[in-house]
């Protein structure tokens, strides 16, 4: 009987992975809509605490929060599009500076970079690298209409959901148990999305001023890229620092601006990532750092960069759900940071 259970679990896991891969165009927009929904809920809670505004009806707060979020996204996309256009026009200049940068490295470090890289040096095309970054970013907004459609239906469903939950579980004890689980998920994911968005905005905002004063082309684009990549745990901040650093070297044809970007943006990442973010978030997510890295790799393999961005929220939901069933509790304990899945979340 135990063997049959293991076979069933294995088949469920394999089926889930296959569905995630082949139904990516349906599942990903829905997950993004859910995260936006959590963000809107957090914005409503903040607005509810504001004097006079908090007295407004819930539907009005929902509409205002939704329009505020959509307005921010439209503004961001508009500015990014303009910056991408500027960078595309400057591509020939960047490619022309490659030889100058190579000579500079050869002189400073007394090495022959072209021979050291061998055939790889001929395959490096900075235009294609920049284009791949553009396509990745535009891909995040490519399903905007689908995400918005899902979001509208989620917002319409929100007021009715408690009534449905009550009808599904007429037993008071069972109803309270399920309601507590839903509240845990709401609290954990809502807090994570809101605080991660805040710290990423802080990082992007400060990086923008640093890049602007250094003189990097299209600083808004790079600041937005830093903002997005900061949602990827562990390696996101490193990649977010390296991209503007490399292109600073290409833009000026000299290593000094690149070192300056690396130092300043790196310090901003370290301060916010190691001091501000832990103080705001604490350890409320209760995920093992090793699990964060493994799930980052796993979801990245399934959904690429989008999977990396969503890896932590998905893992939190899975841990909370698995902790409620005796058969999957050991897995939830293994994935947790403290080995205690029954610890209440702190506000």
GROMACS .gro file of C-alpha atoms in nm:
model
  347
    1UNK     CA    1   0.000   0.000   0.000
    2UNK     CA    2   0.288   0.233   0.085
    3UNK     CA    3   0.444   0.162  -0.256
    4UNK     CA    4   0.119   0.255  -0.430
    5UNK     CA    5   0.113   0.589  -0.247
    6UNK     CA    6   0.467   0.666  -0.361
    7UNK     CA    7   0.375   0.580  -0.720
    8UNK     CA    8   0.068   0.806  -0.701
    9UNK     CA    9   0.275   1.093  -0.560
   10UNK     CA   10   0.537   1.047  -0.832
   11UNK     CA   11   0.271   1.046  -1.105
   12UNK     CA   12   0.107   1.358  -0.958
   13UNK     CA   13   0.441   1.543  -0.950
   14UNK     CA   14   0.528   1.443  -1.308
   15UNK     CA   15   0.179   1.537  -1.431
   16UNK     CA   16   0.198   1.874  -1.253
   17UNK     CA   17   0.535   1.956  -1.410
   18UNK     CA   18   0.413   1.857  -1.758
   19UNK     CA   19   0.097   2.067  -1.717
   20UNK     CA   20   0.302   2.365  -1.592
   21UNK     CA   21   0.529   2.344  -1.898
   22UNK     CA   22   0.262   2.301  -2.165
   23UNK     CA   23  -0.004   2.523  -2.004
   24UNK     CA   24   0.241   2.804  -1.924
   25UNK     CA   25   0.048   3.062  -2.129
   26UNK     CA   26  -0.262   2.997  -1.916
   27UNK     CA   27  -0.110   2.941  -1.569
   28UNK     CA   28   0.151   3.221  -1.563
   29UNK     CA   29  -0.093   3.511  -1.629
   30UNK     CA   30  -0.325   3.367  -1.364
   31UNK     CA   31  -0.047   3.354  -1.102
   32UNK     CA   32   0.060   3.709  -1.191
   33UNK     CA   33  -0.303   3.820  -1.154
   34UNK     CA   34  -0.316   3.656  -0.809
   35UNK     CA   35   0.000   3.842  -0.701
   36UNK     CA   36  -0.144   4.172  -0.828
   37UNK     CA   37  -0.462   4.088  -0.638
   38UNK     CA   38  -0.259   4.042  -0.318
   39UNK     CA   39  -0.089   4.376  -0.383
   40UNK     CA   40  -0.427   4.548  -0.428
   41UNK     CA   41  -0.546   4.394  -0.098
   42UNK     CA   42  -0.242   4.537   0.080
   43UNK     CA   43  -0.304   4.879  -0.078
   44UNK     CA   44  -0.667   4.864   0.041
   45UNK     CA   45  -0.554   4.785   0.396
   46UNK     CA   46  -0.319   5.085   0.390
   47UNK     CA   47  -0.588   5.314   0.250
   48UNK     CA   48  -0.836   5.189   0.511
   49UNK     CA   49  -0.605   5.324   0.783
   50UNK     CA   50  -0.599   5.673   0.628
   51UNK     CA   51  -0.837   5.920   0.792
   52UNK     CA   52  -1.156   5.994   0.592
   53UNK     CA   53  -1.042   5.764   0.306
   54UNK     CA   54  -1.091   5.458   0.528
   55UNK     CA   55  -1.462   5.539   0.561
   56UNK     CA   56  -1.520   5.488   0.188
   57UNK     CA   57  -1.699   5.169   0.075
   58UNK     CA   58  -1.481   4.863   0.010
   59UNK     CA   59  -1.569   4.855  -0.360
   60UNK     CA   60  -1.449   5.215  -0.397
   61UNK     CA   61  -1.118   5.135  -0.226
   62UNK     CA   62  -1.082   4.834  -0.457
   63UNK     CA   63  -1.143   5.045  -0.769
   64UNK     CA   64  -0.905   5.318  -0.653
   65UNK     CA   65  -0.628   5.068  -0.563
   66UNK     CA   66  -0.670   4.886  -0.895
   67UNK     CA   67  -0.656   5.206  -1.099
   68UNK     CA   68  -0.350   5.320  -0.901
   69UNK     CA   69  -0.169   4.993  -0.976
   70UNK     CA   70  -0.267   4.993  -1.344
   71UNK     CA   71  -0.166   5.358  -1.377
   72UNK     CA   72   0.178   5.281  -1.231
   73UNK     CA   73   0.226   4.985  -1.468
   74UNK     CA   74   0.119   5.188  -1.775
   75UNK     CA   75   0.355   5.470  -1.679
   76UNK     CA   76   0.640   5.223  -1.623
   77UNK     CA   77   0.582   5.050  -1.960
   78UNK     CA   78   0.569   5.387  -2.140
   79UNK     CA   79   0.898   5.506  -1.988
   80UNK     CA   80   1.068   5.171  -2.048
   81UNK     CA   81   0.960   5.169  -2.415
   82UNK     CA   82   1.114   5.514  -2.468
   83UNK     CA   83   1.436   5.407  -2.298
   84UNK     CA   84   1.457   5.085  -2.501
   85UNK     CA   85   1.421   5.294  -2.819
   86UNK     CA   86   1.712   5.514  -2.708
   87UNK     CA   87   1.932   5.214  -2.631
   88UNK     CA   88   1.851   5.050  -2.965
   89UNK     CA   89   1.970   5.361  -3.151
   90UNK     CA   90   2.295   5.359  -2.951
   91UNK     CA   91   2.377   4.992  -3.024
   92UNK     CA   92   2.632   5.066  -3.301
   93UNK     CA   93   2.824   5.290  -3.060
   94UNK     CA   94   2.832   5.016  -2.795
   95UNK     CA   95   2.958   4.758  -3.042
   96UNK     CA   96   3.225   4.999  -3.166
   97UNK     CA   97   3.349   5.042  -2.808
   98UNK     CA   98   3.410   4.666  -2.764
   99UNK     CA   99   3.752   4.688  -2.931
  100UNK     CA  100   3.844   4.990  -2.721
  101UNK     CA  101   3.744   4.809  -2.398
  102UNK     CA  102   3.939   4.499  -2.503
  103UNK     CA  103   4.254   4.705  -2.565
  104UNK     CA  104   4.210   4.880  -2.231
  105UNK     CA  105   4.187   4.548  -2.045
  106UNK     CA  106   4.492   4.414  -2.234
  107UNK     CA  107   4.699   4.719  -2.135
  108UNK     CA  108   4.590   4.733  -1.769
  109UNK     CA  109   4.622   4.363  -1.689
  110UNK     CA  110   4.886   4.266  -1.948
  111UNK     CA  111   4.676   3.992  -2.105
  112UNK     CA  112   4.552   3.912  -2.454
  113UNK     CA  113   4.179   3.894  -2.394
  114UNK     CA  114   4.093   3.787  -2.748
  115UNK     CA  115   4.328   3.488  -2.741
  116UNK     CA  116   4.220   3.405  -2.386
  117UNK     CA  117   3.854   3.381  -2.486
  118UNK     CA  118   3.940   3.208  -2.814
  119UNK     CA  119   3.643   3.132  -3.037
  120UNK     CA  120   3.401   3.263  -2.773
  121UNK     CA  121   3.507   3.621  -2.843
  122UNK     CA  122   3.377   3.597  -3.198
  123UNK     CA  123   3.040   3.467  -3.079
  124UNK     CA  124   2.980   3.756  -2.839
  125UNK     CA  125   2.719   3.986  -2.990
  126UNK     CA  126   2.623   4.264  -2.754
  127UNK     CA  127   2.336   4.366  -2.978
  128UNK     CA  128   2.177   4.023  -2.941
  129UNK     CA  129   2.236   4.028  -2.564
  130UNK     CA  130   2.058   4.363  -2.535
  131UNK     CA  131   1.778   4.238  -2.762
  132UNK     CA  132   1.730   3.931  -2.543
  133UNK     CA  133   1.692   4.157  -2.238
  134UNK     CA  134   1.433   4.364  -2.426
  135UNK     CA  135   1.237   4.055  -2.532
  136UNK     CA  136   1.239   3.919  -2.177
  137UNK     CA  137   1.100   4.243  -2.035
  138UNK     CA  138   0.838   4.280  -2.307
  139UNK     CA  139   0.743   3.917  -2.247
  140UNK     CA  140   0.651   4.007  -1.890
  141UNK     CA  141   0.397   4.255  -2.027
  142UNK     CA  142   0.301   4.048  -2.331
  143UNK     CA  143   0.008   3.884  -2.152
  144UNK     CA  144  -0.108   4.211  -1.996
  145UNK     CA  145  -0.464   4.180  -2.128
  146UNK     CA  146  -0.498   3.820  -2.002
  147UNK     CA  147  -0.357   3.916  -1.660
  148UNK     CA  148  -0.597   4.212  -1.640
  149UNK     CA  149  -0.890   3.988  -1.734
  150UNK     CA  150  -0.801   3.736  -1.462
  151UNK     CA  151  -0.753   4.021  -1.215
  152UNK     CA  152  -1.100   4.164  -1.285
  153UNK     CA  153  -1.264   3.825  -1.225
  154UNK     CA  154  -1.064   3.776  -0.903
  155UNK     CA  155  -1.179   4.116  -0.776
  156UNK     CA  156  -1.540   4.035  -0.866
  157UNK     CA  157  -1.511   3.699  -0.689
  158UNK     CA  158  -1.353   3.842  -0.372
  159UNK     CA  159  -1.672   3.960  -0.194
  160UNK     CA  160  -1.854   3.633  -0.272
  161UNK     CA  161  -1.572   3.397  -0.173
  162UNK     CA  162  -1.637   3.399   0.208
  163UNK     CA  163  -2.000   3.301   0.145
  164UNK     CA  164  -1.892   3.015  -0.082
  165UNK     CA  165  -1.640   2.901   0.178
  166UNK     CA  166  -1.911   2.902   0.443
  167UNK     CA  167  -2.140   2.694   0.221
  168UNK     CA  168  -1.860   2.448   0.141
  169UNK     CA  169  -1.781   2.385   0.510
  170UNK     CA  170  -2.101   2.400   0.718
  171UNK     CA  171  -1.919   2.248   1.018
  172UNK     CA  172  -1.796   2.543   1.231
  173UNK     CA  173  -1.469   2.374   1.336
  174UNK     CA  174  -1.377   2.274   0.981
  175UNK     CA  175  -1.478   2.617   0.850
  176UNK     CA  176  -1.253   2.791   1.103
  177UNK     CA  177  -0.965   2.558   1.013
  178UNK     CA  178  -0.993   2.636   0.640
  179UNK     CA  179  -1.043   3.008   0.707
  180UNK     CA  180  -0.724   3.015   0.917
  181UNK     CA  181  -0.533   2.849   0.630
  182UNK     CA  182  -0.663   3.105   0.379
  183UNK     CA  183  -0.571   3.389   0.618
  184UNK     CA  184  -0.219   3.247   0.662
  185UNK     CA  185  -0.168   3.237   0.285
  186UNK     CA  186  -0.315   3.586   0.249
  187UNK     CA  187  -0.089   3.724   0.524
  188UNK     CA  188   0.233   3.556   0.407
  189UNK     CA  189   0.200   3.621   0.034
  190UNK     CA  190   0.048   3.968   0.082
  191UNK     CA  191   0.330   4.075   0.311
  192UNK     CA  192   0.597   3.924   0.085
  193UNK     CA  193   0.464   4.085  -0.234
  194UNK     CA  194   0.414   4.426  -0.068
  195UNK     CA  195   0.747   4.439   0.116
  196UNK     CA  196   0.947   4.293  -0.173
  197UNK     CA  197   0.787   4.551  -0.404
  198UNK     CA  198   0.878   4.829  -0.157
  199UNK     CA  199   1.242   4.722  -0.117
  200UNK     CA  200   1.280   4.665  -0.493
  201UNK     CA  201   1.136   5.014  -0.558
  202UNK     CA  202   1.383   5.161  -0.309
  203UNK     CA  203   1.671   4.979  -0.480
  204UNK     CA  204   1.558   5.085  -0.829
  205UNK     CA  205   1.494   5.446  -0.720
  206UNK     CA  206   1.837   5.490  -0.558
  207UNK     CA  207   2.009   5.310  -0.847
  208UNK     CA  208   1.839   5.546  -1.094
  209UNK     CA  209   1.995   5.851  -0.929
  210UNK     CA  210   2.334   5.680  -0.915
  211UNK     CA  211   2.322   5.585  -1.285
  212UNK     CA  212   2.186   5.929  -1.382
  213UNK     CA  213   2.472   6.118  -1.213
  214UNK     CA  214   2.733   5.879  -1.355
  215UNK     CA  215   2.587   5.951  -1.701
  216UNK     CA  216   2.463   5.605  -1.804
  217UNK     CA  217   2.229   5.605  -2.104
  218UNK     CA  218   1.862   5.525  -2.033
  219UNK     CA  219   1.893   5.516  -1.650
  220UNK     CA  220   1.518   5.452  -1.613
  221UNK     CA  221   1.551   5.130  -1.813
  222UNK     CA  222   1.836   4.999  -1.597
  223UNK     CA  223   1.660   5.108  -1.277
  224UNK     CA  224   1.348   4.919  -1.386
  225UNK     CA  225   1.559   4.613  -1.473
  226UNK     CA  226   1.712   4.630  -1.125
  227UNK     CA  227   1.361   4.660  -0.975
  228UNK     CA  228   1.237   4.350  -1.163
  229UNK     CA  229   1.547   4.134  -1.106
  230UNK     CA  230   1.538   4.205  -0.731
  231UNK     CA  231   1.229   3.983  -0.712
  232UNK     CA  232   1.455   3.688  -0.799
  233UNK     CA  233   1.600   3.553  -0.471
  234UNK     CA  234   1.974   3.514  -0.415
  235UNK     CA  235   2.109   3.577  -0.766
  236UNK     CA  236   1.872   3.852  -0.879
  237UNK     CA  237   2.057   4.137  -0.709
  238UNK     CA  238   2.391   4.013  -0.848
  239UNK     CA  239   2.260   4.002  -1.207
  240UNK     CA  240   2.087   4.339  -1.156
  241UNK     CA  241   2.424   4.492  -1.062
  242UNK     CA  242   2.628   4.328  -1.340
  243UNK     CA  243   2.406   4.432  -1.633
  244UNK     CA  244   2.437   4.813  -1.593
  245UNK     CA  245   2.805   4.765  -1.500
  246UNK     CA  246   2.886   4.589  -1.828
  247UNK     CA  247   2.693   4.836  -2.037
  248UNK     CA  248   2.858   5.130  -1.860
  249UNK     CA  249   3.191   4.989  -1.979
  250UNK     CA  250   3.054   4.952  -2.332
  251UNK     CA  251   2.900   5.297  -2.337
  252UNK     CA  252   3.215   5.484  -2.233
  253UNK     CA  253   3.470   5.239  -2.375
  254UNK     CA  254   3.651   5.251  -2.041
  255UNK     CA  255   3.657   5.039  -1.723
  256UNK     CA  256   3.633   5.331  -1.476
  257UNK     CA  257   3.257   5.406  -1.518
  258UNK     CA  258   3.183   5.032  -1.493
  259UNK     CA  259   3.377   5.004  -1.167
  260UNK     CA  260   3.193   5.311  -1.037
  261UNK     CA  261   2.852   5.159  -1.121
  262UNK     CA  262   2.954   4.826  -0.968
  263UNK     CA  263   3.065   4.995  -0.646
  264UNK     CA  264   2.769   5.232  -0.597
  265UNK     CA  265   2.487   5.000  -0.714
  266UNK     CA  266   2.653   4.712  -0.529
  267UNK     CA  267   2.655   4.912  -0.203
  268UNK     CA  268   2.287   5.003  -0.253
  269UNK     CA  269   2.204   4.634  -0.308
  270UNK     CA  270   2.401   4.530   0.002
  271UNK     CA  271   2.245   4.790   0.232
  272UNK     CA  272   1.886   4.723   0.125
  273UNK     CA  273   1.930   4.346   0.082
  274UNK     CA  274   2.123   4.282   0.406
  275UNK     CA  275   1.993   4.556   0.637
  276UNK     CA  276   1.660   4.704   0.526
  277UNK     CA  277   1.488   4.398   0.378
  278UNK     CA  278   1.555   4.155   0.670
  279UNK     CA  279   1.438   4.422   0.918
  280UNK     CA  280   1.111   4.469   0.726
  281UNK     CA  281   1.040   4.106   0.641
  282UNK     CA  282   1.197   3.922   0.931
  283UNK     CA  283   1.170   3.543   0.900
  284UNK     CA  284   0.793   3.530   0.862
  285UNK     CA  285   0.812   3.334   0.536
  286UNK     CA  286   0.969   3.036   0.716
  287UNK     CA  287   1.147   2.893   0.409
  288UNK     CA  288   1.487   2.725   0.425
  289UNK     CA  289   1.755   2.923   0.230
  290UNK     CA  290   1.856   2.598   0.058
  291UNK     CA  291   1.494   2.542  -0.048
  292UNK     CA  292   1.480   2.900  -0.184
  293UNK     CA  293   1.782   2.826  -0.404
  294UNK     CA  294   1.653   2.484  -0.518
  295UNK     CA  295   1.303   2.612  -0.599
  296UNK     CA  296   1.461   2.906  -0.780
  297UNK     CA  297   1.647   2.660  -1.003
  298UNK     CA  298   1.344   2.430  -1.044
  299UNK     CA  299   1.090   2.700  -1.137
  300UNK     CA  300   1.353   2.870  -1.351
  301UNK     CA  301   1.395   2.547  -1.548
  302UNK     CA  302   1.016   2.518  -1.595
  303UNK     CA  303   0.918   2.882  -1.664
  304UNK     CA  304   1.247   3.067  -1.714
  305UNK     CA  305   1.285   3.414  -1.560
  306UNK     CA  306   0.912   3.435  -1.484
  307UNK     CA  307   0.943   3.115  -1.279
  308UNK     CA  308   1.235   3.263  -1.085
  309UNK     CA  309   1.030   3.573  -1.004
  310UNK     CA  310   0.739   3.360  -0.878
  311UNK     CA  311   0.939   3.086  -0.703
  312UNK     CA  312   0.910   3.221  -0.346
  313UNK     CA  313   0.533   3.297  -0.345
  314UNK     CA  314   0.458   2.956  -0.500
  315UNK     CA  315   0.677   2.778  -0.242
  316UNK     CA  316   0.513   2.963   0.049
  317UNK     CA  317   0.167   2.858  -0.069
  318UNK     CA  318   0.280   2.497  -0.113
  319UNK     CA  319   0.434   2.484   0.237
  320UNK     CA  320   0.120   2.627   0.399
  321UNK     CA  321  -0.110   2.388   0.213
  322UNK     CA  322   0.108   2.080   0.273
  323UNK     CA  323   0.133   2.165   0.645
  324UNK     CA  324  -0.244   2.113   0.679
  325UNK     CA  325  -0.246   1.747   0.569
  326UNK     CA  326  -0.088   1.466   0.779
  327UNK     CA  327   0.050   1.290   0.470
  328UNK     CA  328   0.241   1.597   0.346
  329UNK     CA  329   0.335   1.756   0.681
  330UNK     CA  330   0.685   1.596   0.682
  331UNK     CA  331   0.756   1.759   0.343
  332UNK     CA  332   0.637   2.097   0.474
  333UNK     CA  333   0.864   2.062   0.779
  334UNK     CA  334   1.158   1.973   0.553
  335UNK     CA  335   1.098   2.280   0.336
  336UNK     CA  336   1.057   2.517   0.633
  337UNK     CA  337   1.341   2.719   0.785
  338UNK     CA  338   1.273   2.656   1.154
  339UNK     CA  339   1.122   2.307   1.129
  340UNK     CA  340   0.807   2.438   1.295
  341UNK     CA  341   0.514   2.469   1.053
  342UNK     CA  342   0.264   2.547   1.327
  343UNK     CA  343   0.420   2.878   1.423
  344UNK     CA  344   0.175   3.161   1.379
  345UNK     CA  345   0.267   3.432   1.135
  346UNK     CA  346   0.353   3.766   1.291
  347UNK     CA  347   0.204   4.087   1.175
   0.00000   0.00000   0.00000
